XYZ file of C-alpha atoms in Angstrom:
671
model
C -0.070 0.009 0.130
C 1.278 3.406 -1.018
C 2.252 5.434 1.860
C 0.358 9.038 1.797
C 2.800 11.834 1.483
C 2.805 13.937 4.901
C 2.115 17.558 5.083
C 5.244 19.155 5.881
C 4.828 22.510 6.186
C 2.021 22.227 8.218
C 3.771 20.258 10.575
C 6.947 22.704 11.021
C 4.925 25.569 11.063
C 3.136 24.215 14.173
C 6.611 23.225 15.418
C 8.232 26.477 15.098
C 5.193 28.307 16.796
C 5.106 25.655 19.494
C 8.891 26.225 19.949
C 8.636 29.566 20.120
C 5.650 29.364 22.801
C 8.120 27.400 24.687
C 10.896 29.371 24.700
C 8.364 32.161 26.060
C 7.290 30.119 29.051
C 10.781 28.755 29.595
C 9.523 25.034 28.753
C 12.389 22.588 26.929
C 12.186 22.395 23.268
C 13.666 18.769 23.466
C 9.959 17.788 23.549
C 9.278 18.749 20.119
C 11.742 16.217 18.667
C 11.129 12.935 20.861
C 12.407 10.563 18.135
C 16.680 10.522 17.944
C 18.640 13.754 19.169
C 16.632 17.118 19.472
C 18.460 20.124 18.372
C 18.912 21.582 22.000
C 21.294 18.691 22.724
C 23.819 19.210 20.305
C 26.980 21.150 21.881
C 27.520 24.666 20.482
C 25.134 23.749 17.380
C 25.585 25.311 14.000
C 22.422 25.566 11.955
C 22.610 26.156 8.203
C 20.539 24.887 4.990
C 21.007 21.765 2.915
C 23.075 23.129 0.001
C 23.875 20.008 -2.240
C 21.655 16.771 -2.234
C 22.548 13.869 -4.426
C 20.721 10.408 -4.736
C 22.203 7.033 -5.998
C 19.711 4.093 -6.966
C 22.676 1.995 -8.398
C 21.930 3.274 -11.852
C 21.160 6.456 -11.969
C 21.368 9.868 -9.708
C 18.662 12.557 -8.918
C 18.728 15.853 -7.336
C 15.917 16.571 -5.241
C 16.714 20.425 -4.795
C 16.484 21.158 -8.466
C 13.632 18.507 -8.564
C 11.438 18.652 -5.665
C 9.577 15.340 -5.055
C 11.463 13.729 -7.451
C 10.615 9.937 -7.590
C 12.943 6.694 -8.189
C 12.797 3.167 -8.322
C 14.557 0.802 -5.995
C 14.719 -3.091 -5.595
C 12.600 -3.623 -2.413
C 15.626 -6.319 -1.483
C 18.159 -3.728 -2.125
C 19.139 0.003 -1.192
C 20.080 3.474 -2.253
C 22.323 5.843 -0.790
C 22.261 9.878 -0.547
C 25.041 12.469 -0.065
C 23.988 15.815 1.292
C 26.011 19.142 2.234
C 25.057 21.209 5.112
C 26.614 24.989 5.106
C 26.903 25.909 8.955
C 26.095 29.577 9.984
C 28.851 32.206 10.863
C 27.522 31.866 14.404
C 26.775 29.027 16.860
C 23.336 28.762 18.582
C 25.376 30.019 21.474
C 26.284 33.173 19.727
C 30.036 32.167 19.268
C 32.426 30.768 16.931
C 34.120 27.858 18.898
C 33.955 24.382 17.388
C 30.519 22.731 18.062
C 28.109 20.314 16.353
C 25.397 20.342 13.726
C 22.042 18.875 13.478
C 19.386 17.793 10.754
C 16.437 15.202 10.883
C 14.710 13.091 8.464
C 11.845 10.502 8.228
C 13.774 7.518 6.077
C 12.172 5.161 8.686
C 8.883 6.489 8.445
C 9.382 8.501 11.647
C 10.835 12.132 11.915
C 14.479 11.400 13.508
C 16.928 14.226 14.897
C 21.016 13.376 14.402
C 23.770 15.493 16.070
C 26.503 15.736 13.896
C 28.858 14.175 14.510
C 27.454 13.217 17.656
C 25.731 15.602 20.834
C 29.024 16.099 22.904
C 31.957 15.681 20.113
C 32.480 19.770 18.878
C 34.259 19.734 15.616
C 32.341 21.761 13.331
C 33.287 25.318 12.510
C 31.262 28.217 11.646
C 30.807 28.408 7.644
C 31.835 24.922 6.900
C 30.431 22.355 4.353
C 29.696 19.547 5.968
C 29.297 16.351 3.679
C 27.116 13.305 4.841
C 26.534 9.880 3.316
C 24.014 7.249 4.190
C 23.059 4.180 2.460
C 19.071 3.648 2.929
C 16.865 0.462 2.945
C 13.266 -0.485 3.058
C 11.924 0.353 6.239
C 8.938 -1.852 5.815
C 9.365 -4.333 3.131
C 7.150 -5.052 0.352
C 6.641 -2.675 -2.725
C 4.980 0.663 -2.303
C 5.850 4.501 -2.502
C 7.886 5.950 0.549
C 7.829 9.640 0.778
C 10.898 11.328 2.619
C 12.407 14.357 3.751
C 15.506 15.928 5.190
C 16.014 19.433 6.982
C 18.066 21.234 9.211
C 16.823 23.447 12.046
C 16.963 26.466 9.745
C 15.124 24.936 6.920
C 12.153 23.121 8.988
C 9.787 24.943 6.812
C 11.468 24.237 3.579
C 12.855 20.520 3.497
C 14.241 18.446 0.683
C 11.795 15.898 -0.454
C 12.015 13.104 -2.476
C 9.638 9.872 -3.171
C 10.942 6.322 -3.410
C 9.272 3.918 -5.213
C 9.953 0.267 -3.776
C 9.492 -2.429 -6.532
C 9.983 -5.820 -6.503
C 9.931 -8.885 -9.249
C 6.293 -9.960 -10.386
C 4.013 -12.597 -8.868
C 3.663 -15.775 -11.172
C 1.544 -15.914 -14.337
C -1.903 -17.362 -13.510
C -3.887 -20.524 -14.655
C -1.394 -21.388 -17.619
C -3.297 -23.386 -20.095
C -2.685 -25.156 -23.280
C -4.779 -25.629 -26.275
C -3.950 -27.653 -29.700
C -4.652 -27.963 -33.227
C -2.639 -29.638 -36.341
C 1.070 -29.374 -35.489
C 0.590 -26.100 -33.043
C 0.330 -25.639 -29.618
C -1.534 -22.277 -28.324
C -0.877 -21.235 -24.752
C -2.534 -18.687 -22.914
C -2.430 -17.396 -19.484
C -3.467 -14.577 -16.942
C -1.204 -11.742 -15.803
C 0.387 -11.990 -12.508
C -1.784 -10.552 -9.445
C 0.896 -8.308 -8.577
C 3.389 -6.738 -11.047
C 5.757 -5.876 -7.915
C 5.346 -2.190 -8.572
C 6.958 -1.940 -11.994
C 5.051 -2.995 -15.358
C 5.349 -6.381 -16.883
C 7.878 -6.108 -19.711
C 7.816 -9.530 -21.175
C 7.050 -13.386 -20.500
C 9.321 -16.138 -20.702
C 7.880 -19.628 -22.174
C 9.817 -22.843 -20.658
C 8.990 -26.336 -22.882
C 10.225 -30.035 -22.261
C 8.733 -33.505 -23.819
C 8.797 -34.812 -19.846
C 7.215 -33.354 -16.562
C 9.278 -30.974 -14.361
C 12.456 -30.775 -17.072
C 11.280 -27.380 -18.809
C 14.061 -25.142 -20.242
C 13.713 -21.521 -21.548
C 12.010 -21.851 -25.219
C 10.657 -18.506 -25.931
C 10.760 -15.016 -24.897
C 7.253 -13.083 -25.681
C 6.230 -9.357 -25.482
C 3.902 -8.520 -22.635
C 1.042 -10.270 -24.271
C -0.912 -13.305 -22.744
C -0.859 -15.814 -25.685
C 1.786 -17.748 -27.534
C 1.689 -19.910 -30.472
C 4.004 -22.773 -30.723
C 4.356 -24.363 -34.051
C 7.673 -26.197 -33.442
C 5.895 -29.310 -32.336
C 5.084 -32.821 -33.670
C 1.972 -34.492 -33.610
C 1.653 -37.068 -31.105
C 4.514 -36.038 -28.925
C 3.308 -34.639 -25.304
C 4.614 -31.292 -24.434
C 5.104 -29.785 -20.798
C 5.083 -26.091 -20.344
C 5.222 -23.274 -17.658
C 5.775 -19.428 -17.978
C 7.235 -16.900 -15.814
C 6.784 -12.769 -15.867
C 9.519 -10.324 -16.085
C 9.738 -6.908 -15.089
C 12.471 -4.308 -14.644
C 13.677 -5.844 -11.331
C 13.450 -9.587 -12.340
C 11.696 -12.395 -12.990
C 8.723 -14.327 -11.394
C 8.607 -18.082 -10.158
C 7.715 -20.261 -12.759
C 3.576 -20.801 -13.303
C 1.546 -24.016 -12.950
C 2.938 -26.701 -15.472
C 0.364 -27.627 -18.408
C 0.740 -30.529 -20.711
C -0.707 -31.307 -24.170
C -0.366 -33.566 -26.846
C -1.165 -31.918 -30.501
C -2.551 -34.102 -33.170
C -3.252 -34.010 -37.025
C -6.823 -33.912 -38.780
C -5.188 -33.953 -41.987
C -5.237 -37.305 -44.365
C -3.004 -38.665 -47.600
C -3.196 -36.319 -50.630
C -4.901 -36.750 -53.495
C -2.848 -38.336 -56.624
C -1.408 -36.084 -59.269
C -3.098 -35.645 -62.524
C -2.343 -35.167 -66.200
C 0.923 -37.214 -66.061
C 2.511 -37.129 -69.391
C 5.713 -38.716 -70.652
C 7.785 -37.064 -73.710
C 11.311 -38.786 -75.350
C 13.921 -36.549 -75.192
C 16.363 -38.995 -76.841
C 17.331 -42.290 -76.906
C 18.219 -42.215 -73.360
C 15.991 -39.519 -71.968
C 12.227 -39.446 -71.062
C 10.766 -36.246 -69.568
C 7.564 -36.499 -67.025
C 5.387 -33.560 -66.326
C 2.042 -33.658 -64.155
C -0.238 -31.595 -62.441
C -0.543 -31.272 -58.672
C -3.335 -32.771 -56.618
C -6.390 -31.047 -56.259
C -6.588 -32.027 -52.391
C -3.298 -31.791 -50.450
C -4.983 -33.742 -47.342
C -4.624 -30.718 -45.340
C -1.114 -30.712 -45.244
C 1.577 -29.327 -47.512
C 2.961 -31.775 -50.159
C 6.679 -32.413 -49.392
C 7.136 -34.296 -52.760
C 6.330 -36.879 -55.407
C 7.241 -40.506 -55.821
C 7.904 -41.755 -59.214
C 7.674 -45.473 -60.482
C 8.584 -47.135 -63.635
C 7.502 -50.203 -65.499
C 9.265 -52.054 -68.635
C 6.237 -54.485 -68.719
C 3.462 -52.208 -69.704
C 2.684 -51.673 -66.215
C 2.271 -55.465 -64.964
C 5.422 -54.870 -62.314
C 6.448 -51.426 -61.073
C 9.891 -50.306 -59.524
C 10.502 -47.302 -57.567
C 12.436 -44.958 -59.780
C 12.621 -41.985 -56.780
C 10.968 -42.874 -53.492
C 10.793 -39.185 -52.436
C 11.866 -36.239 -54.639
C 11.705 -33.863 -51.654
C 10.591 -30.916 -53.395
C 7.208 -29.908 -55.078
C 8.621 -29.673 -58.823
C 6.022 -31.136 -61.034
C 8.793 -32.119 -63.707
C 11.604 -35.231 -63.760
C 14.097 -36.362 -66.293
C 14.490 -39.965 -66.533
C 18.206 -40.468 -68.125
C 20.256 -43.368 -68.792
C 17.652 -45.662 -70.402
C 18.163 -47.885 -73.206
C 17.392 -47.216 -76.952
C 14.140 -48.262 -78.162
C 12.563 -49.483 -75.098
C 9.034 -48.978 -73.747
C 8.632 -47.109 -70.332
C 5.854 -46.628 -68.350
C 5.442 -44.098 -65.606
C 3.153 -43.227 -62.778
C 3.566 -40.583 -59.514
C 2.146 -40.584 -56.039
C 2.000 -37.331 -54.274
C 3.603 -37.370 -50.457
C 2.538 -35.302 -47.568
C 3.319 -35.304 -43.649
C 0.630 -38.291 -43.364
C 1.726 -40.452 -46.007
C 1.718 -40.949 -49.999
C -1.612 -41.155 -52.125
C -2.510 -43.658 -54.666
C -0.969 -43.205 -57.834
C -1.602 -40.977 -60.986
C -2.523 -41.833 -64.236
C -0.101 -44.062 -66.108
C 1.875 -42.515 -69.044
C 4.225 -44.518 -71.595
C 6.818 -43.284 -73.939
C 9.398 -44.973 -76.317
C 13.066 -43.834 -76.715
C 14.405 -43.392 -79.936
C 16.705 -45.712 -81.831
C 19.108 -43.453 -83.830
C 21.179 -40.423 -82.202
C 24.398 -38.810 -83.407
C 26.836 -36.105 -82.538
C 24.718 -32.875 -82.576
C 25.565 -30.176 -85.269
C 27.615 -27.328 -84.258
C 26.894 -24.282 -82.365
C 26.166 -20.768 -84.418
C 26.243 -16.969 -83.819
C 29.250 -17.042 -81.398
C 29.961 -13.658 -80.378
C 32.649 -12.557 -77.902
C 32.832 -9.330 -76.247
C 35.367 -7.347 -74.172
C 33.989 -6.288 -71.000
C 37.262 -5.145 -68.850
C 40.839 -5.395 -69.097
C 40.263 -8.925 -67.692
C 36.973 -10.246 -69.013
C 35.575 -11.422 -72.159
C 32.099 -12.794 -72.464
C 30.904 -15.273 -74.757
C 27.473 -16.064 -75.934
C 26.104 -18.493 -78.904
C 23.035 -20.141 -80.345
C 22.534 -23.771 -79.471
C 23.027 -26.298 -82.209
C 19.732 -26.542 -84.897
C 20.122 -30.467 -84.613
C 20.852 -31.859 -81.004
C 21.671 -35.221 -82.912
C 18.653 -36.918 -81.610
C 19.804 -36.576 -77.868
C 19.713 -33.599 -75.356
C 22.506 -31.104 -75.278
C 24.542 -31.501 -72.141
C 27.135 -29.096 -72.114
C 29.575 -27.242 -74.200
C 33.492 -27.616 -74.858
C 34.904 -24.253 -75.016
C 38.330 -23.601 -76.665
C 40.653 -20.679 -76.625
C 43.561 -19.368 -78.599
C 45.995 -16.301 -78.263
C 47.825 -16.785 -81.820
C 44.525 -16.117 -84.024
C 43.573 -19.743 -84.099
C 46.967 -21.502 -84.862
C 46.638 -23.444 -81.662
C 44.357 -23.683 -79.228
C 44.016 -24.630 -75.391
C 40.912 -26.341 -73.782
C 39.235 -23.776 -71.797
C 36.214 -25.620 -70.585
C 35.984 -29.365 -71.501
C 32.590 -29.661 -70.698
C 30.244 -26.879 -69.370
C 27.706 -29.497 -67.878
C 24.868 -26.881 -68.515
C 22.692 -25.945 -71.449
C 23.612 -22.371 -70.779
C 24.852 -20.257 -73.899
C 26.801 -17.962 -72.349
C 30.140 -18.210 -71.065
C 32.588 -15.310 -69.292
C 36.255 -15.514 -69.475
C 37.884 -13.857 -66.644
C 41.391 -13.464 -65.268
C 42.470 -12.295 -68.238
C 45.676 -10.197 -69.335
C 45.027 -6.961 -70.723
C 45.412 -5.422 -73.888
C 45.369 -8.894 -75.495
C 43.813 -10.399 -78.396
C 41.690 -13.898 -77.443
C 39.937 -16.443 -80.075
C 37.361 -18.790 -79.096
C 35.279 -21.653 -80.711
C 32.465 -23.647 -78.960
C 31.206 -27.470 -79.706
C 27.975 -28.989 -78.400
C 27.848 -32.413 -76.208
C 25.260 -34.981 -76.258
C 25.052 -38.553 -74.899
C 26.968 -39.625 -78.443
C 29.918 -37.154 -78.239
C 31.142 -33.628 -79.042
C 30.281 -31.822 -82.216
C 32.671 -29.886 -84.839
C 33.327 -26.474 -83.403
C 31.600 -23.633 -84.151
C 33.016 -20.364 -86.200
C 35.571 -18.565 -84.272
C 35.270 -15.232 -82.673
C 37.668 -12.668 -81.234
C 37.829 -10.143 -78.557
C 40.737 -7.845 -77.389
C 41.116 -6.858 -73.435
C 40.860 -2.971 -72.806
C 43.988 -1.471 -71.450
C 44.606 -1.159 -67.577
C 44.573 2.466 -66.108
C 45.465 3.489 -62.758
C 42.094 4.488 -62.008
C 40.098 1.814 -63.727
C 37.934 -0.628 -61.975
C 38.970 -4.276 -62.804
C 36.418 -7.008 -62.989
C 38.465 -10.079 -61.767
C 35.646 -13.170 -61.799
C 31.452 -13.686 -62.686
C 30.161 -16.808 -61.338
C 26.095 -17.860 -60.746
C 24.297 -20.650 -59.738
C 20.383 -21.529 -59.241
C 18.345 -24.271 -57.860
C 15.652 -24.663 -54.861
C 17.386 -23.885 -51.351
C 18.260 -26.833 -49.149
C 16.259 -28.047 -45.906
C 18.058 -25.283 -44.377
C 17.014 -22.576 -46.803
C 20.543 -22.236 -48.530
C 21.826 -22.264 -51.575
C 25.801 -22.302 -52.104
C 28.177 -20.908 -54.921
C 31.002 -22.934 -54.241
C 34.783 -22.202 -55.136
C 34.503 -18.622 -56.132
C 37.825 -16.803 -56.383
C 37.729 -13.237 -55.862
C 41.226 -12.698 -57.778
C 44.275 -10.378 -57.336
C 44.530 -6.613 -57.387
C 43.965 -3.870 -54.412
C 41.091 -2.298 -52.959
C 39.010 -5.211 -54.103
C 34.636 -5.524 -53.730
C 32.522 -8.648 -53.775
C 29.053 -8.162 -54.778
C 26.222 -11.131 -54.532
C 22.979 -10.509 -56.320
C 20.180 -12.854 -55.463
C 17.003 -13.396 -57.095
C 13.991 -15.768 -55.736
C 10.257 -15.979 -56.169
C 8.866 -16.925 -52.594
C 11.592 -15.480 -50.017
C 13.684 -12.732 -49.179
C 17.457 -12.908 -48.248
C 18.417 -13.817 -44.428
C 22.115 -13.554 -44.793
C 25.125 -14.112 -47.198
C 28.603 -15.147 -46.162
C 31.694 -15.642 -48.097
C 34.355 -18.007 -46.698
C 32.512 -17.419 -43.329
C 32.388 -13.381 -43.395
C 29.019 -11.762 -43.438
C 28.238 -9.652 -46.411
C 26.241 -6.424 -46.153
C 22.809 -5.794 -48.028
C 23.011 -2.661 -49.946
C 19.491 -2.834 -51.676
C 16.806 -4.769 -52.386
C 12.986 -5.021 -53.859
C 10.552 -7.740 -53.188
C 7.116 -6.329 -54.730
C 6.477 -8.876 -57.243
C 9.893 -11.189 -56.800
C 13.024 -10.912 -54.688
C 16.019 -8.895 -56.453
C 18.877 -7.863 -53.673
C 22.522 -6.872 -53.929
C 24.772 -7.599 -51.005
C 28.467 -6.960 -50.788
C 31.862 -7.397 -48.764
C 34.868 -5.054 -48.983
C 38.402 -6.316 -49.617
C 37.936 -9.976 -49.800
C 40.656 -12.306 -50.036
C 41.168 -15.961 -51.733
C 38.526 -18.182 -52.863
C 35.458 -19.773 -50.865
C 32.178 -20.789 -50.742
C 29.225 -17.969 -51.145
C 26.480 -19.308 -48.843
C 22.997 -17.512 -49.149
C 20.524 -18.329 -46.211
C 16.967 -17.283 -47.327
C 14.221 -16.659 -44.914
C 12.011 -19.709 -45.885
C 11.759 -22.210 -49.052
C 12.152 -20.534 -52.560
C 13.716 -21.079 -55.878
C 16.827 -19.031 -56.068
C 19.392 -17.565 -58.375
C 22.618 -16.095 -56.923
C 25.518 -14.506 -58.904
C 28.907 -12.807 -57.774
C 31.202 -10.202 -58.980
C 34.704 -9.582 -57.789
C 36.059 -6.223 -58.636
C 39.432 -4.735 -57.715
C 40.531 -0.943 -58.221
C 37.030 -0.167 -55.932
C 36.944 2.635 -53.595
C 36.781 1.236 -49.956
C 35.146 4.260 -48.094
C 32.251 4.614 -50.480
C 32.357 1.464 -52.556
C 28.523 1.500 -53.609
C 27.549 5.532 -53.476
C 24.565 5.058 -55.795
C 21.412 2.740 -55.841
C 17.794 2.730 -57.312
C 14.880 -0.036 -57.112
C 11.882 -0.459 -59.613
C 9.012 -2.731 -60.034
C 6.129 -3.219 -62.329
C 2.391 -3.172 -61.899
C 1.513 -4.202 -65.349
C 3.138 -6.958 -67.162
C 6.072 -5.778 -69.398
C 9.758 -6.036 -69.937
C 12.562 -4.705 -66.906
C 13.959 -1.425 -67.627
C 15.968 0.446 -64.713
C 17.385 3.873 -64.885
C 20.367 5.219 -62.513
C 22.272 8.290 -62.504
C 25.827 7.790 -61.606
C 28.063 10.334 -59.478
C 31.305 9.851 -60.155
C 33.486 9.101 -63.561
C 35.022 5.683 -64.506
C 32.274 3.631 -62.401
C 30.066 0.423 -63.331
C 26.399 0.181 -62.905
C 25.288 -3.100 -62.068
C 21.644 -4.298 -62.743
C 19.502 -7.321 -61.256
C 16.203 -8.017 -62.762
C 14.056 -10.949 -60.898
C 11.023 -12.263 -62.890
C 8.374 -15.258 -62.628
C 10.441 -18.363 -64.170
C 7.376 -19.177 -66.895
C 9.426 -16.312 -68.811
C 13.064 -16.168 -69.829
C 14.901 -12.796 -70.539
C 17.611 -11.730 -73.047
C 18.935 -8.944 -75.366
C 20.163 -6.623 -72.917
C 21.069 -3.302 -73.607
C 23.830 -3.187 -70.810
C 26.641 -6.190 -71.008
C 25.229 -9.513 -69.936
C 26.734 -10.896 -66.972
C 24.436 -14.107 -66.174
C 21.251 -15.092 -67.274
C 19.591 -18.310 -65.147
C 16.220 -19.505 -65.355
C 14.506 -22.167 -62.848
C 11.319 -23.262 -64.579
C 7.715 -22.068 -63.460
C 9.466 -20.441 -60.499
C 11.919 -17.659 -61.035
C 14.170 -15.992 -63.703
C 17.012 -13.810 -62.705
C 19.590 -12.068 -64.642
C 22.363 -9.388 -64.295
C 24.035 -6.879 -66.943
C 26.778 -4.175 -66.631
C 27.987 -1.012 -68.082
C 31.370 1.145 -67.813
C 30.419 4.885 -67.132
C 33.201 7.109 -68.218
C 31.557 10.247 -66.846
C 28.564 10.997 -64.556
C 25.314 10.572 -65.837
C 22.051 8.415 -66.366
C 22.260 4.528 -67.306
C 19.573 2.638 -68.228
C 19.740 -1.136 -68.277
C 16.651 -2.886 -70.402
C 15.879 -6.606 -71.029
C 13.439 -8.276 -73.346
C 11.326 -11.254 -72.404
C 9.602 -13.583 -74.383
C 6.404 -13.337 -71.967
C 5.484 -10.058 -70.187
C 4.918 -10.422 -66.665
C 5.635 -8.899 -63.289
C 9.392 -8.205 -62.114
C 11.657 -6.233 -59.575
C 14.900 -4.604 -60.647
C 17.574 -2.955 -58.749
C 20.474 -1.324 -59.969
C 23.922 0.103 -58.036
C 26.671 2.154 -58.801
C 30.461 0.788 -58.160
C 33.036 3.497 -57.485
C 36.338 3.458 -58.808
C 39.077 3.916 -56.349
C 40.834 6.803 -57.851
């Protein structure tokens, strides 16, 4: 219960009047100060005002002279200290200047208490002296409440120093903790403590275990009496307790409650519209439609079965694809062979009945593919040339699996094998780490399961000359796919190259989630810009990276993702990326973005992100990567060197207009 402040002015007024009457009739003033020392018992007393008063509660200081009646908090089990100064008068109460005492009184223990300083008979206080006093004070009653306190000297009885102590304690326990459940979740609710200890509740702590009495800290909530735990498994019993927290500390644990979540979900319906399409003499491609009803639980994958006797017997081709893609390529098959397929859906409950069957016969005659066409080599910098070409018009009856890229430094007289097999159907390649002012000649061959085609026509380009103030592109690399179970995708073995003042820039495009973090060799990158209106597009960077290592991108949820990385040298380390911009569309069209640079000899990078049902091409800036995860996400990036400050526009053309997000940044040269 809070103690009501006393009316000090009335009290002291009555005391002074009564004192004057007593003096008139020769009565003793000692009767007025019955607790502690009365003023008249202090030998040769010097009176004077309290000229300084400071309070310390362990974390803050307070001045009740400057702020009369100031209120502060103190733990009811702790203490606070006061330091104050009495300035003595130039004449004692006995009208002399001999050494003497001084006097003050207070009610820190809930009653008025007088004090002779240093005591009633020791006389070592002089006139016009600052007497400093220190006291450590505790709760006189225990519990939590507000205590009003005064300090005064004999000469300031009518104008005491006053303040208020709010004694506070940890809260009492949360009440009536209850647990309710639904599929794969537990909903906890409780009532606030009956006492908050004199300080507002700031948050609650939830403790959890799978056995009674062994709960450990699981979660900390805000000041709300409800919590939804989704990290549970159906059929497992869970035990919970809760505590309340205020500024002083934490309450004891509440009552224990337990619950066993259950599922009302069923196995999903089977997939529909399964089709099988021959790709070559050794490959059949499958596609199907997701089930109409997932059984009330999200799909986690598909089971694929295959038969070589028209469905009389079945073997399991893939027990669980582990993803929700509705496409699969069956490779390594025999020529001129009939294969029959069926697919089942999988959720957390189990596996559906099979879909319709689909049959296809692999082709019999395959040859090496024809040569790629339209090879173009484009010099990007003093250390990079980008290649692009068109896939062969005839794959020889077997799917293209990669390309063989060769390079010559003597105009095609001799050749070295740059990449024996790209193991990708991408028709672009970035050749980095080249020498400046050097002419390189290239040719490309297509690869299928039979062998390697004849080379394409050649194409040549000459790297630019290195200047002392120029930015050098050391490396560009990209990868794509569905993130792992831990929502990660890795761009392995990325080499940042040589040179001074290096900068690593990582671009990320995704369809269903934004980026949580990016690391290179364990070092965290910093996010510079992002746009997640239709699809996510983000640039992250790291100053002065060294060596080679894995770039690991952790997304905030499951998604298909495209990751690309640039490594530069000759970049300003104080402000490596001085300018950024973002853009998205609301009506389907092709991506375009404009950025106005601030400095000379800088680079501009753009990063459009678009639904994977569309593809991008024909950029107006120099293409660095162009990747597509079918029916999920398309992510590309291009660059442009800007000799003088000004507006730079990078555009792409899409085969099917759709919604997109795009971001662009300026890379500043070191000089």
